[in-house]
Coordinates of C-alpha atoms and ligand atoms in Angstrom, one line a residue:
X142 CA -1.8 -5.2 -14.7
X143 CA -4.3 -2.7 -13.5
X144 CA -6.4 -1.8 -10.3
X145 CA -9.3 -4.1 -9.8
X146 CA -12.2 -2.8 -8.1
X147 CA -15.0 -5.0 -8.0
X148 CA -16.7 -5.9 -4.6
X149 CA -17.2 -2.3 -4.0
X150 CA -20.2 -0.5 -2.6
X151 CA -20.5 3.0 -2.1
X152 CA -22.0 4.1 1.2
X153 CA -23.5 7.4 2.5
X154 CA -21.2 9.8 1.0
X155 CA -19.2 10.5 4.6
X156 CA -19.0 6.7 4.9
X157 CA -15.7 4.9 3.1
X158 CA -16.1 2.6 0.6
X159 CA -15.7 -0.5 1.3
X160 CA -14.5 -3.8 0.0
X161 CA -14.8 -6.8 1.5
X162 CA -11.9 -9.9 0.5
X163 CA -11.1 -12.9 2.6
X164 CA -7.6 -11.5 3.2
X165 CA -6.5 -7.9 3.5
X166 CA -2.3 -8.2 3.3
X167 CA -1.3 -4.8 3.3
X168 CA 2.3 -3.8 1.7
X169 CA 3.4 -5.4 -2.0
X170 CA 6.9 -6.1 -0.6
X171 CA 8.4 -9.6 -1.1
X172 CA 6.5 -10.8 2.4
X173 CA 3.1 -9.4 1.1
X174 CA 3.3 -10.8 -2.2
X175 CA 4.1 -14.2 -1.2
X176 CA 1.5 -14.1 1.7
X177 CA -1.1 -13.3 -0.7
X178 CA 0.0 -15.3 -3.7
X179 CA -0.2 -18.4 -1.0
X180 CA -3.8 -17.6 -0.4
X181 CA -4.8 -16.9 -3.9
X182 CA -2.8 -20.0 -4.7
X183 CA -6.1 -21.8 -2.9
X184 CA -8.6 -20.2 -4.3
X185 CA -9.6 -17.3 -1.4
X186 CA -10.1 -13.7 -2.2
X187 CA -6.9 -11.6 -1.2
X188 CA -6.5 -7.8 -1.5
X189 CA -3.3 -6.5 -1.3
X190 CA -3.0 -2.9 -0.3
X191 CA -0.2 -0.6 -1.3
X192 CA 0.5 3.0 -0.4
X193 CA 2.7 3.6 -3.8
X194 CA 1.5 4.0 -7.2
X195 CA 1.6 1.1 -9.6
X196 CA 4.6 2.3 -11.3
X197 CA 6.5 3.3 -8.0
X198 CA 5.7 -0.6 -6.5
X199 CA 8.5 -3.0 -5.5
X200 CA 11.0 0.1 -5.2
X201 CA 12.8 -0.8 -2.2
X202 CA 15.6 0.5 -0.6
X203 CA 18.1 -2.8 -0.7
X204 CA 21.6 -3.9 -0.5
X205 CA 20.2 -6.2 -3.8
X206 CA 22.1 -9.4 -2.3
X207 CA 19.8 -12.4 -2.3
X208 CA 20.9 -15.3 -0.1
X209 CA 19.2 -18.8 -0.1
X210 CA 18.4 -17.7 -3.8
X211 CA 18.3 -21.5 -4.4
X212 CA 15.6 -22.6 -1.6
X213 CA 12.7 -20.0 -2.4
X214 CA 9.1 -20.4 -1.4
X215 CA 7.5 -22.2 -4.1
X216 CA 3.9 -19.6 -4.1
X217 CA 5.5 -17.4 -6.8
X218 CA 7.7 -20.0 -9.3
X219 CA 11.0 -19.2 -8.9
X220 CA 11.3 -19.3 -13.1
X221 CA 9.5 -16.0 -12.6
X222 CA 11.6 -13.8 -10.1
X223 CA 15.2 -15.7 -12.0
X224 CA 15.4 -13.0 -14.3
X225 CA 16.1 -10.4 -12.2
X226 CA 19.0 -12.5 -10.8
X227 CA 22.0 -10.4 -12.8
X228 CA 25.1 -11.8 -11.1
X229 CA 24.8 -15.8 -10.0
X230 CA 28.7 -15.7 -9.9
X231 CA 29.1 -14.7 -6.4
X232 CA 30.4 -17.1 -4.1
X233 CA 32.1 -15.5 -1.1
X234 CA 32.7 -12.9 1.2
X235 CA 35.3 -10.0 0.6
X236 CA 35.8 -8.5 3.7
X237 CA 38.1 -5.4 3.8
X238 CA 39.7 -4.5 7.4
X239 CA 41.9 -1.3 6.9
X240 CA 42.6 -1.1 10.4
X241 CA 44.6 -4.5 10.3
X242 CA 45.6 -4.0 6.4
X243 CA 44.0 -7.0 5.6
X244 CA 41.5 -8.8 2.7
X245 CA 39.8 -11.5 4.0
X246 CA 38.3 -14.0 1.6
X247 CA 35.3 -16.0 2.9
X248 CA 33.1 -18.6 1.2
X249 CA 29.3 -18.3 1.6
X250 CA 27.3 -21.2 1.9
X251 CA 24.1 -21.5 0.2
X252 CA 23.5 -20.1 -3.5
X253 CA 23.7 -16.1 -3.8
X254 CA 22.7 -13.9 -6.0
X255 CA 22.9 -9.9 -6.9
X256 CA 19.7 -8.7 -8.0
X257 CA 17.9 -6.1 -9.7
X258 CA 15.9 -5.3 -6.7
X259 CA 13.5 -3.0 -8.4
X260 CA 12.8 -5.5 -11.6
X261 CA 12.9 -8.4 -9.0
X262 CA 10.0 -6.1 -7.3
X263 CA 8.1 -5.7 -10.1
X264 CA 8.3 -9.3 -10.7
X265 CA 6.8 -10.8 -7.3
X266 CA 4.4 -8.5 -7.9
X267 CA 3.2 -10.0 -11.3
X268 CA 3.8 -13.5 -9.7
X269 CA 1.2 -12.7 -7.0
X270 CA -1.4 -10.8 -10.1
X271 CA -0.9 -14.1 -11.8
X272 CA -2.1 -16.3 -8.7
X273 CA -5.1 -13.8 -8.2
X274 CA -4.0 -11.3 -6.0
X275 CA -6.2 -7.9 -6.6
X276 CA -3.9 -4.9 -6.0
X277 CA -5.1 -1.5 -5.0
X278 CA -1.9 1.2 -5.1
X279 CA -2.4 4.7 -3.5
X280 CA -3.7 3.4 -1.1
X281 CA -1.8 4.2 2.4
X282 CA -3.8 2.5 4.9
X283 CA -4.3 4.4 8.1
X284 CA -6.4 2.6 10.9
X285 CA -7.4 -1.7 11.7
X286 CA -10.7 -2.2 12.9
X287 CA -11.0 -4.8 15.4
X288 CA -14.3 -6.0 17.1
X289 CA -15.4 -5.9 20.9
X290 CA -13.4 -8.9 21.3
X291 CA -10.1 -7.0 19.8
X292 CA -10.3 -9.5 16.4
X293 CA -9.0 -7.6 13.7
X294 CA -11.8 -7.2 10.8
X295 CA -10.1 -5.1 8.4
X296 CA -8.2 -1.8 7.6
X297 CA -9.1 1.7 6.7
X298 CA -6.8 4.0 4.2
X299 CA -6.7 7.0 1.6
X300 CA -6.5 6.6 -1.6
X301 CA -6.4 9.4 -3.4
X302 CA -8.7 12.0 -1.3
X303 CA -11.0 9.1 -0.7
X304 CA -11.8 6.9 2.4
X305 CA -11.7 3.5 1.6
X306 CA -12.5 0.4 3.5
X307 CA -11.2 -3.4 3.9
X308 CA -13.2 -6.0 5.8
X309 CA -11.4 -9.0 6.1
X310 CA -11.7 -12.1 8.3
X311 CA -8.0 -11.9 8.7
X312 CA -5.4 -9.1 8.3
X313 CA -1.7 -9.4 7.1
X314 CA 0.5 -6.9 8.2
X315 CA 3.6 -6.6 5.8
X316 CA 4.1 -3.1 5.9
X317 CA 7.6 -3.0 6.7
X318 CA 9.8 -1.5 9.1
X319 CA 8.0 0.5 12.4
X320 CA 4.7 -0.8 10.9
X321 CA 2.0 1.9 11.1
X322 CA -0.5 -0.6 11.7
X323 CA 1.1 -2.0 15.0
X324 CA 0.9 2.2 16.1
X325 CA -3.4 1.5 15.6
X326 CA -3.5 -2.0 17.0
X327 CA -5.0 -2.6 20.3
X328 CA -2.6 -5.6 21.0
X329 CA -3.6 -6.2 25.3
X330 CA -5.7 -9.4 24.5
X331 CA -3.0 -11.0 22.7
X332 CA 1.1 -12.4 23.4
X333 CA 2.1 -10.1 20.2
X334 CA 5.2 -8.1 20.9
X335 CA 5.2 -4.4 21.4
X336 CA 8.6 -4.6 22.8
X337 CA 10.0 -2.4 20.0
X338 CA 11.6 0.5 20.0
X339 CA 13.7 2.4 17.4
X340 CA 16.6 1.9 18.9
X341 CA 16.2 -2.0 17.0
X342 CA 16.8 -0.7 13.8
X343 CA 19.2 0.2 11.9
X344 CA 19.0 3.6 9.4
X345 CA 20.8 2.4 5.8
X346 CA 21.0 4.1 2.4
X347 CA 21.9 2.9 -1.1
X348 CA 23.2 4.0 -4.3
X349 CA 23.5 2.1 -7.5
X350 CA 26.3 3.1 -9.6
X351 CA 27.9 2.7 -12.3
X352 CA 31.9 2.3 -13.5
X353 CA 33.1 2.3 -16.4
X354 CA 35.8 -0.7 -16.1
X355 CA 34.5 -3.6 -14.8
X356 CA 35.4 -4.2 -11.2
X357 CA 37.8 -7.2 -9.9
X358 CA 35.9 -8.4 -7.2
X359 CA 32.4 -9.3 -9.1
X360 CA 32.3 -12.3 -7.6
X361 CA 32.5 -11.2 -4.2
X362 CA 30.1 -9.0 -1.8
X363 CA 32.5 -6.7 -0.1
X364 CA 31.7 -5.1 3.2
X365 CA 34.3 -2.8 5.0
X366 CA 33.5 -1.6 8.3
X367 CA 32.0 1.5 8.9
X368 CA 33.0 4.8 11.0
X369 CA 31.4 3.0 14.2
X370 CA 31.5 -0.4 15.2
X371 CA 27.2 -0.8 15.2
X372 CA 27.9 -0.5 11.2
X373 CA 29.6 -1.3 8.4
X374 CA 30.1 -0.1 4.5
X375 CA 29.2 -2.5 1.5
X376 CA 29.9 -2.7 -2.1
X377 CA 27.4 -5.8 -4.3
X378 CA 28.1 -6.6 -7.9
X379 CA 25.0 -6.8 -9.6
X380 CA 26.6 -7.0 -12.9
X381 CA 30.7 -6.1 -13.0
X382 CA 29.8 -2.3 -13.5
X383 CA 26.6 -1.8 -11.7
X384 CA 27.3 -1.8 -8.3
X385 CA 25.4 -1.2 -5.0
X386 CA 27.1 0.6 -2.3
X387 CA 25.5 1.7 0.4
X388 CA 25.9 1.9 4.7
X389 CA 24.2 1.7 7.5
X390 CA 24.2 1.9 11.1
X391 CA 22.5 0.6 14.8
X392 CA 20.0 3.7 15.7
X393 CA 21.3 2.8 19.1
X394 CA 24.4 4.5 18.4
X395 CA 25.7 7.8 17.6
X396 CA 24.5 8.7 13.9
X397 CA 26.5 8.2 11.0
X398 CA 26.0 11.0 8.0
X399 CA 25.2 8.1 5.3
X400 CA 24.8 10.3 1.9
X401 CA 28.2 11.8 3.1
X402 CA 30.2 8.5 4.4
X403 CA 29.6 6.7 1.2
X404 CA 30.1 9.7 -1.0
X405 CA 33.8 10.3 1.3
X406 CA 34.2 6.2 1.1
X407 CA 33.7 6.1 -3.1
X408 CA 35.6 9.0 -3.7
X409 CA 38.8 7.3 -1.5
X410 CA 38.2 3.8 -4.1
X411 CA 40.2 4.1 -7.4
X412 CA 37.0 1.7 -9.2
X413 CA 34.9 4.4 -8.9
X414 CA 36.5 7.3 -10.1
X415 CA 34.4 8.9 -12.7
X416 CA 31.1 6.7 -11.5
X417 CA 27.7 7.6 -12.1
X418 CA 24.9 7.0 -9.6
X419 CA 21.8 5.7 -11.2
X420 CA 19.7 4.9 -8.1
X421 CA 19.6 6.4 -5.1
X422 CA 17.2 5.4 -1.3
X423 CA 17.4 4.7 2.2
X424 CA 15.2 3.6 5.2
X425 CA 15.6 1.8 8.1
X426 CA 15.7 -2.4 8.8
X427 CA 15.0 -4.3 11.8
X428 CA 18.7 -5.5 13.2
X429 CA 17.3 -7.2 16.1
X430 CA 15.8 -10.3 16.9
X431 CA 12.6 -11.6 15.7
X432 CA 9.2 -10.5 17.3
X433 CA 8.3 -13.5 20.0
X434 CA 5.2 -13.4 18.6
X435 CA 3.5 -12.0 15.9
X436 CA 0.1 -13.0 15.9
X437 CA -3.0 -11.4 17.5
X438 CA -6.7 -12.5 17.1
X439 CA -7.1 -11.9 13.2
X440 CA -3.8 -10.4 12.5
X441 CA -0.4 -11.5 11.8
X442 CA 2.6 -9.2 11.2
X443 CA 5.3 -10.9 8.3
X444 CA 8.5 -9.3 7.5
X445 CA 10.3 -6.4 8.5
X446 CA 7.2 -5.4 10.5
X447 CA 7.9 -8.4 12.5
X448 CA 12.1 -8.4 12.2
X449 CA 12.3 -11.0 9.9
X450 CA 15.9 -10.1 9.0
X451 CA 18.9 -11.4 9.9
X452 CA 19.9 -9.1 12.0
X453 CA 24.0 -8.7 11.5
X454 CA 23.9 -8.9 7.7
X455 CA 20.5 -7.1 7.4
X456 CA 19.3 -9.7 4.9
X457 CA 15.7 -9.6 5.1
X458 CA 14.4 -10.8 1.6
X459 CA 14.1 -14.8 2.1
X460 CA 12.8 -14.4 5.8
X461 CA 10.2 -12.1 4.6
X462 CA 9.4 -15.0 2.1
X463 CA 9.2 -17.7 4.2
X464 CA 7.2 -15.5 6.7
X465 CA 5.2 -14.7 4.2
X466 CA 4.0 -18.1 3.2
X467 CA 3.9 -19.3 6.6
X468 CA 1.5 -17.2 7.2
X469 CA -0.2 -17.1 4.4
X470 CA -0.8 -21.4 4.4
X471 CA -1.9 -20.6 8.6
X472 CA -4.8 -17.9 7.3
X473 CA -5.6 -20.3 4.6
X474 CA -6.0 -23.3 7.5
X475 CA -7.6 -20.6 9.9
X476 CA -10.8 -19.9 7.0
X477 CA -11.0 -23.7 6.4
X478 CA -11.7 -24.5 10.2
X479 CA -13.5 -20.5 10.3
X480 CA -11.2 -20.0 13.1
X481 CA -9.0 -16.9 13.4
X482 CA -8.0 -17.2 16.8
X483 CA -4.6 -16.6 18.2
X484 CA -4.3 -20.3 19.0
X485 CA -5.3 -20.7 15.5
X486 CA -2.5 -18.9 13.9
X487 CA 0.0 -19.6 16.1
X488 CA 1.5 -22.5 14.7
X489 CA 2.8 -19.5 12.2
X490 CA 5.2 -18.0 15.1
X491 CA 6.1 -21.4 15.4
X492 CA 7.1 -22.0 11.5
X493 CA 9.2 -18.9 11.6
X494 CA 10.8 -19.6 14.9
X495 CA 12.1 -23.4 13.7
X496 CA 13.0 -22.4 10.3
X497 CA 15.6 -19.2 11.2
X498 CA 13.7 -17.5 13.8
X499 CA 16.1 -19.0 16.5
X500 CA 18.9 -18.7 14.5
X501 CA 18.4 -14.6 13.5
X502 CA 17.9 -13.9 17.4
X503 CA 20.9 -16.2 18.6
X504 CA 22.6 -13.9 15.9
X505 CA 21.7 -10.9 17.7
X506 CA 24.0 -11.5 20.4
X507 CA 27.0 -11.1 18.4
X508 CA 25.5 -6.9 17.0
X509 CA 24.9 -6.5 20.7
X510 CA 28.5 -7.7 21.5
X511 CA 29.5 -5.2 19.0
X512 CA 27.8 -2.4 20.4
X513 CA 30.0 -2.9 23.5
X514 CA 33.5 -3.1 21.5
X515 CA 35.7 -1.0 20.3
X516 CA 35.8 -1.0 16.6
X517 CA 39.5 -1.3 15.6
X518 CA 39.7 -4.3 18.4
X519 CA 36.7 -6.0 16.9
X520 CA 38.3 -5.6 13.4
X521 CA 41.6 -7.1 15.0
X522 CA 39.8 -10.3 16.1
X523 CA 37.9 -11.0 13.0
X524 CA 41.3 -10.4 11.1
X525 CA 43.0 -13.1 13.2
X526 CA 39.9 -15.7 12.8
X527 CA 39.5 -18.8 10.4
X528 CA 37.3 -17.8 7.5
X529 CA 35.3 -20.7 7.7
X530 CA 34.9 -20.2 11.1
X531 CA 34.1 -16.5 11.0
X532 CA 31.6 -17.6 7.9
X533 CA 30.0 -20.1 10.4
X534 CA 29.3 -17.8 12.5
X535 CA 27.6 -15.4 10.3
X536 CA 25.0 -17.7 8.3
X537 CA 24.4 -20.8 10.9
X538 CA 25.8 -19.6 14.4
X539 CA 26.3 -22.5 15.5
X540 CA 30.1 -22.2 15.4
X541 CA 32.0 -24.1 17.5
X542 CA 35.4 -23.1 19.1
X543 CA 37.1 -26.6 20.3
X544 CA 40.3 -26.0 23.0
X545 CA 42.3 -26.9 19.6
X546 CA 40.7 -24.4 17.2
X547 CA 41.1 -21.9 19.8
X548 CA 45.2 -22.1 20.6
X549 CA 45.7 -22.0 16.7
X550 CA 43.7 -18.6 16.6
X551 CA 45.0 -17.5 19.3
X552 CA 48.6 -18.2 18.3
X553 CA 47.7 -16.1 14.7
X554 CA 46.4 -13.3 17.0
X555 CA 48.5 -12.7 19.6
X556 CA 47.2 -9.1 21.3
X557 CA 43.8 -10.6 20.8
X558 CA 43.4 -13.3 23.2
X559 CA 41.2 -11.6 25.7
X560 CA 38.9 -10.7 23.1
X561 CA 38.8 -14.1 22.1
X562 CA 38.0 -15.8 25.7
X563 CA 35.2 -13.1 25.5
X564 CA 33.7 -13.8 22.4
X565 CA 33.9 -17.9 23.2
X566 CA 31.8 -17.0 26.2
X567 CA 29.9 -14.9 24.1
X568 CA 29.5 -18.0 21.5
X569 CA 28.6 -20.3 24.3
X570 CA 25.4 -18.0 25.7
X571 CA 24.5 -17.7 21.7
X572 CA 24.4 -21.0 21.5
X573 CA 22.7 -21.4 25.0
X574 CA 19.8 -19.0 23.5
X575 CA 19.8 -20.6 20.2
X576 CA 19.1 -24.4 22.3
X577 CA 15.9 -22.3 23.7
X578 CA 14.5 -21.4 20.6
X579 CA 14.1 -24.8 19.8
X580 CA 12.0 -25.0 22.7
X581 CA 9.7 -22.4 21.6
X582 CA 6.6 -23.0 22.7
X583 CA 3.6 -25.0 21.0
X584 CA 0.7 -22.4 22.6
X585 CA 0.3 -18.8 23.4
X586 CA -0.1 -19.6 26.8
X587 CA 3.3 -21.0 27.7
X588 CA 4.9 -18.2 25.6
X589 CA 5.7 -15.9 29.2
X590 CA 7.3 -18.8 30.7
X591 CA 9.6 -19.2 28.0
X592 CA 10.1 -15.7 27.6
X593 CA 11.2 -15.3 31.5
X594 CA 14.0 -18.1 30.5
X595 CA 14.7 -16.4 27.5
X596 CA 15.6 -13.0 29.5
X597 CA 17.6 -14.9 31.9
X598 CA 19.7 -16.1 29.3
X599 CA 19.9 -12.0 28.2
X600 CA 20.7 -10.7 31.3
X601 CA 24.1 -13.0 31.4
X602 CA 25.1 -11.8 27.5
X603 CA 24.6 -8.2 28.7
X604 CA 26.6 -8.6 32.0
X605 CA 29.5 -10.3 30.2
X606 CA 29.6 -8.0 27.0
X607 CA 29.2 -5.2 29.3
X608 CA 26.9 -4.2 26.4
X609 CA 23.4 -2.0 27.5
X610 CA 20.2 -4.3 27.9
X611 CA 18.6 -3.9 24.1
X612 CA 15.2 -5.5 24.8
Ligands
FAD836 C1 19.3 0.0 2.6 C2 18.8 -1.5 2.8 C3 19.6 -2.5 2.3 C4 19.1 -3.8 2.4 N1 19.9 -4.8 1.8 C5 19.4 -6.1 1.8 C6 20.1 -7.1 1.0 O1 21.1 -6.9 0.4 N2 19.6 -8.3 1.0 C7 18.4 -8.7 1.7 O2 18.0 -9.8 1.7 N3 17.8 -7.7 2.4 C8 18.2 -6.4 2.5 N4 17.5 -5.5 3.1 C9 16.3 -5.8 3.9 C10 15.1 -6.1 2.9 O3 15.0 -5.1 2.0 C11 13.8 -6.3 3.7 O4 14.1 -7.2 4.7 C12 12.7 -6.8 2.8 O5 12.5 -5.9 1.8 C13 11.5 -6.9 3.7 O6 10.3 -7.1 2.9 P1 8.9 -6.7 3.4 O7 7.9 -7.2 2.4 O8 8.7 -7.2 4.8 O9 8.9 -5.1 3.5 P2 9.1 -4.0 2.4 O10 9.8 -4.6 1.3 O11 9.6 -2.8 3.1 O12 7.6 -3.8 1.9 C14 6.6 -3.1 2.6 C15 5.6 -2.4 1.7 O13 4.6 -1.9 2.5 C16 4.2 -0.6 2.0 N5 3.6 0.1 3.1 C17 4.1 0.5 4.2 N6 3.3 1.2 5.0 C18 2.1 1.2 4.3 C19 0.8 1.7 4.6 N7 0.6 2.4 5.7 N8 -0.2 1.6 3.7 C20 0.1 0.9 2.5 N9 1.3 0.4 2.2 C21 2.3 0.5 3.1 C22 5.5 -0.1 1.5 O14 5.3 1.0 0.5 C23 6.2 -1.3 0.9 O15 5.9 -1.5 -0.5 C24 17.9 -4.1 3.1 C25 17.2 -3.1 3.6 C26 17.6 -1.8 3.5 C27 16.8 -0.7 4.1

């Protein structure tokens, strides 16, 4: 695969070049590569844009676990991204509580995977080359133009020394986390969120080492919790030796020293002793709830630049997927009807909202309840909770504690009951937010109204977690 530069004129020599493309989609992560693939997929012209080199692309910082493995978005085949799937085996949860001396076993639902994240990278990539994508590395893009009317038209970058130039008719943002681009948007004709701050993410880091015997839980992804209850420690099989370990923590809280917690935290586990890491990166993840809207005249956002991820397990790779080709079937039905309006693409914030959108920022309640609890009571309750129950609450969060369910769990865990009444009430206000998702709204103009519900629904989770407003 190599850099294709056709379309390319030179200007005056203090002018950038420029190239002009249907699409500009910058970043060659998994939500870029299936947004672009999508459009190629119909025949438009799509740029991607990436600030690594070539060689260096699809190198992410990632816990490698894929969830959903098994309902992909069809743009790239999945026959082309299975063989980075090294462990299909795993089928539950292993979650360690030393607090409470317990293991607790619990079943995922859905088909899972352990990946290797760097080959899986490498192979999105080709999947998107194959559909027609034209890629342009080194390339770290600096500036979107937008016109009088605040459309986007394009991007500007580096790459290299040089000033280059994108015009576009519609501009993907899939840059990631804190997004650069949202920093150079002028976003006040448009509903798209700017209610972000840092304090939304969470800072993780990952090694990928390997044992020499082969470990007993290979079949499990084990999480432990971490120092501080906004975090928590994980160990993935990708294969039974090769093993992803990594940590991370809510930048709301106080910071955890990452390279030194998992270093303390490997030493302390008889599998590892005598190790060797292979792999090492961190960077931060979105571990709040989706943007309410991520559209703007000529622009969308996909991804983790617009929080994508579901926000207590920090899986971000099938929402940035699905985001992706949402968007990328809206800007192919936005150049059909030549309309790149926000009404135009909204019907994309509305995809992402009905498939998990709801459900990720419904999630968030529960990391907000956890900011507000101590963490050797939180590890108390989940250590005296059903495992299905507990597993429900994780991946569909629409859990529901009957009078019945709740006496048994509260007869398993006496010295937990209060915590319990608290996180029913909790449960009930999730699933309160959750019911007004569904009724997101069907046009950018409606989207404040909703909104002021939507806070009034916050304001009670903050006043009975005691937790600090987040948004
Ligand atoms: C430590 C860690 C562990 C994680 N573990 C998991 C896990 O186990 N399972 C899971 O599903 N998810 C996990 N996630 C989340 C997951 O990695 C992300 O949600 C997913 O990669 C998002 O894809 P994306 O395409 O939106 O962004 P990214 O994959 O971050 O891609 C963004 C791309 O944009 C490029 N870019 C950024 N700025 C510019 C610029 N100015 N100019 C040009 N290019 C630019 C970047 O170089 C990058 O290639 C983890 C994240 C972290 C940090």
């Amino acid at each position: 695969m190599s850099t294709q530069e056709h379309d390319t004129a030179e200007g005056a020599s203090a002018d950038p070049r420029k190239i002009s493309v249907d699409v500009v989609v910058v970043g060659a992560g998994t939500s870029g590569c299936y947004a672009a693939a999508t459009i190629a997929n119909e025949g438009y012209d799509v740029a991607i844009v990436e600030r690594k080199t070539e060689d260096e692309a699809g190198h992410i910082a990632c816990g490698d676990a894929l969830k959903g493995a098994n309902d992909f978005p069809d743009a790239i085949p999945k026959s082309k991204i299975e063989p980075a799937f090294t462990n299909t085996e795993v089928d539950h949860g292993r979650f360690e509580i030393p607090q409470e001396d317990t293991i607790l076993d619990i079943p995922v639902p859905g088909e899972l995977a352990v990946i290797d994240r760097w080959e899986y990278g490498r192979l999105i990539i080709e999947g998107a080359d194959e559909a027609g994508v034209e890629f342009y590395y080194d390339t770290v893009v600096q500036d979107v133009l937008q016109d009088d009317d605040g459309t986007a038209t394009g991007i500007r970058g580096k790459r290299k020394g040089e000033r280059v130039q994108f015009d576009a008719d519609i501009v993907i943002d899939g840059a990631g986390s804190l997004s650069l681009l949202q920093d150079k948007v002028d976003f006040s004709d448009s509903t798209f969120d700017t209610n972000v701050s840092y304090s939304h993410f969470s800072s993780a880091y990952r090694e990928v080492v390997e044992v020499e015997d082969p470990v007993e839980w290979s079949d499990a992804l084990v999480f432990k919790p971490a120092k501080i209850a906004a975090g928590y420690v994980w160990y993935f099989p990708r294969t039974d030796t090769t093993i992803n370990a990594g940590l991370g923590f809510q930048m709301s809280e106080e910071p955890m020293k990452l390279v030194e917690d998992l270093k303390e935290d490997l030493r302390n586990r008889e599998e590892f002793q005598g190790a060797e890491v292979v792999d090492k990166l961190g960077a931060a993840l979105p571990t709040r709830r989706p943007y309410d809207s991520a559209t703007a005249p000529g622009y969308m956002a996909i991804g983790d630049a617009a929080a994508h991820v579901n926000p207590t397990t920090g899986g971000g790779i099938a929402g940035a997927a699905y985001a992706g080709s949402y968007a990328g079937e809206q800007a192919v039905i936005a150049l059909e009807e030549g309309d790149v309006s926000e009404e135009m693409l909204w019907r994309y914030n509305q995809r992402v909202m009905d498939h998990f959108g709801g459900r990720y920022a419904s999630l968030d309640v529960y990391n907000i309840l956890s900011t507000a609890v101590d963490v050797d009571d939180l590890m108390g309750l989940i250590a005296s909770m059903p495992g299905e129950k507990l597993a429900e609450a994780l991946y569909s969060g629409t859990t529901s504690f009957g009078p019945l369910l709740l006496l048994q769990t509260a007869a398993s865990s006496f010295g937990h009951w209060r915590q319990i009444l608290n996180f029913y009430r909790v449960k009930q206000l999730a699933d309160e937010l959750l019911t007004h998702y569904e009724r997101y709204p069907s046009r950018p103009s409606a989207l404040a109204g909703w909104q002021d519900e939507r806070d009034r629904i916050m304001d009670d989770i903050y006043e009975l977690t005691g937790a600090d407003p987040k948004y």
